[in-house]
CSV table of C-alpha atoms in Angstrom, one decimal:
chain,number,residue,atom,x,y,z
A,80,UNK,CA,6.2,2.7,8.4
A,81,UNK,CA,9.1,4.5,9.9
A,82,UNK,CA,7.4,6.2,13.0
A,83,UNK,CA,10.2,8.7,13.5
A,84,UNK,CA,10.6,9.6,9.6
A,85,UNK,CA,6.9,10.4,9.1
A,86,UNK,CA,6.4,12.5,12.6
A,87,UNK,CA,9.7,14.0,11.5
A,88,UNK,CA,9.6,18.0,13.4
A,89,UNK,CA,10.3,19.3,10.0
A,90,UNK,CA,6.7,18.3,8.8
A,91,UNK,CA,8.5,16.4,5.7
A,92,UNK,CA,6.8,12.9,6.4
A,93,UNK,CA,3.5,14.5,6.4
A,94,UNK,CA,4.3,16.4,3.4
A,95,UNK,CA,5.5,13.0,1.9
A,96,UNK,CA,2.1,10.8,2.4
A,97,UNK,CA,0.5,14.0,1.3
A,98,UNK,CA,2.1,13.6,-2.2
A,99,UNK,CA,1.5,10.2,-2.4
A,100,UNK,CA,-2.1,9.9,-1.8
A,101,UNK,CA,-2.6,13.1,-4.0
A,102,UNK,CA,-1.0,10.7,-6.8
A,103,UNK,CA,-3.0,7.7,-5.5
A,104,UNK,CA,-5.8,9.2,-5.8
A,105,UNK,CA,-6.1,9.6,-9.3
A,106,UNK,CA,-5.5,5.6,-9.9
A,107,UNK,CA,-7.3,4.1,-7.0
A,108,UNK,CA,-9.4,6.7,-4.4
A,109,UNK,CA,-10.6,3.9,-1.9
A,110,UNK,CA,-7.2,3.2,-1.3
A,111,UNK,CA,-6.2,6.6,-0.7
A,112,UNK,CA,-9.2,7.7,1.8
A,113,UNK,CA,-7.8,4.4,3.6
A,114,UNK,CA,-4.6,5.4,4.0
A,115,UNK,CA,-5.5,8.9,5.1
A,116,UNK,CA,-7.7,7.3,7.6
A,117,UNK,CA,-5.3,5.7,9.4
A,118,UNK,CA,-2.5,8.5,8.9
A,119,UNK,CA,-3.1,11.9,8.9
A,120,UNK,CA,-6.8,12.2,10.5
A,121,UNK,CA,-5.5,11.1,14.1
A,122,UNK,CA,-4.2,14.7,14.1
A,123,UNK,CA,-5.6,16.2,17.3
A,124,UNK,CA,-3.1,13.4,19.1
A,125,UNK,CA,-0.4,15.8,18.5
A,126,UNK,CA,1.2,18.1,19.9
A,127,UNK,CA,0.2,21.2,18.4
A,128,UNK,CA,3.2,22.0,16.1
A,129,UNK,CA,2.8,18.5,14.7
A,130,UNK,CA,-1.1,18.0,14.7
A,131,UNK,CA,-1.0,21.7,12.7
A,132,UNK,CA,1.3,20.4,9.9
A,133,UNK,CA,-0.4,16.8,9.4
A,134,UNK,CA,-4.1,19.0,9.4
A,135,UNK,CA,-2.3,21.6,6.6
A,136,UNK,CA,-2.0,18.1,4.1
A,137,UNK,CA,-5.7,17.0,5.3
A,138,UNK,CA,-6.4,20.7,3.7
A,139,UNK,CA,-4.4,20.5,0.6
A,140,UNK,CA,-6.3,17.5,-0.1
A,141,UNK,CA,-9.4,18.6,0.6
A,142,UNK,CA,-8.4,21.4,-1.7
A,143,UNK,CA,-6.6,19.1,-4.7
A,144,UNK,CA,-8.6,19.8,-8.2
A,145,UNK,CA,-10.1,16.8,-8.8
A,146,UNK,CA,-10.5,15.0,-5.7
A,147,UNK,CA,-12.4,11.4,-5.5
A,148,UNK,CA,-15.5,11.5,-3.2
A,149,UNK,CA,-13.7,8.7,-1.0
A,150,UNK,CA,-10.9,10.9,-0.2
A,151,UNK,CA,-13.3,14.3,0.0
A,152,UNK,CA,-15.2,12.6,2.5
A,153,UNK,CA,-12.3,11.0,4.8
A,154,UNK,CA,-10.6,14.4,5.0
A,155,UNK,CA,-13.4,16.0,5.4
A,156,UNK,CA,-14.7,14.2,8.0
A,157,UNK,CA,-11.1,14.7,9.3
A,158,UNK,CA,-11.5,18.0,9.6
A,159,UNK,CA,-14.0,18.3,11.9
């Protein structure tokens, strides 16, 4: 992965895996609560411009219509 790219200021990387998972989801969900794992739910690492934009994807796929119980429960745990 291309560290700079995905913390990019502009929030664009985030926004990026955020797509992809939301598409991975739907054709295999353990994989995408993996990759979340390791991505996005290390948010509170952050500084608090980044650690806010990487938690507003966690969020949005909490909130995605459906979402896989392997994904609802990586975010959500996430979250907390």
């Amino acid at each position: 992965m291309n560290e700079a790219a995905f913390h990019a200021e502009d929030g664009k990387g985030y926004q990026f895996l955020g797509d992809i998972l939301e598409q991975l989801d739907k054709v295999n969900s353990k994989v995408a609560a993996r990759t979340t794992a390791s991505s996005l739910i290390s948010w509170k690492r952050y500084n608090d411009k980044r650690a806010g934009l990487m938690k507003a994807q966690l969020e949005r796929l909490k909130s995605m219509v459906p979402v896989s119980n392997d994904l609802l429960e990586i975010v959500s745990k996430g979250l907390k």
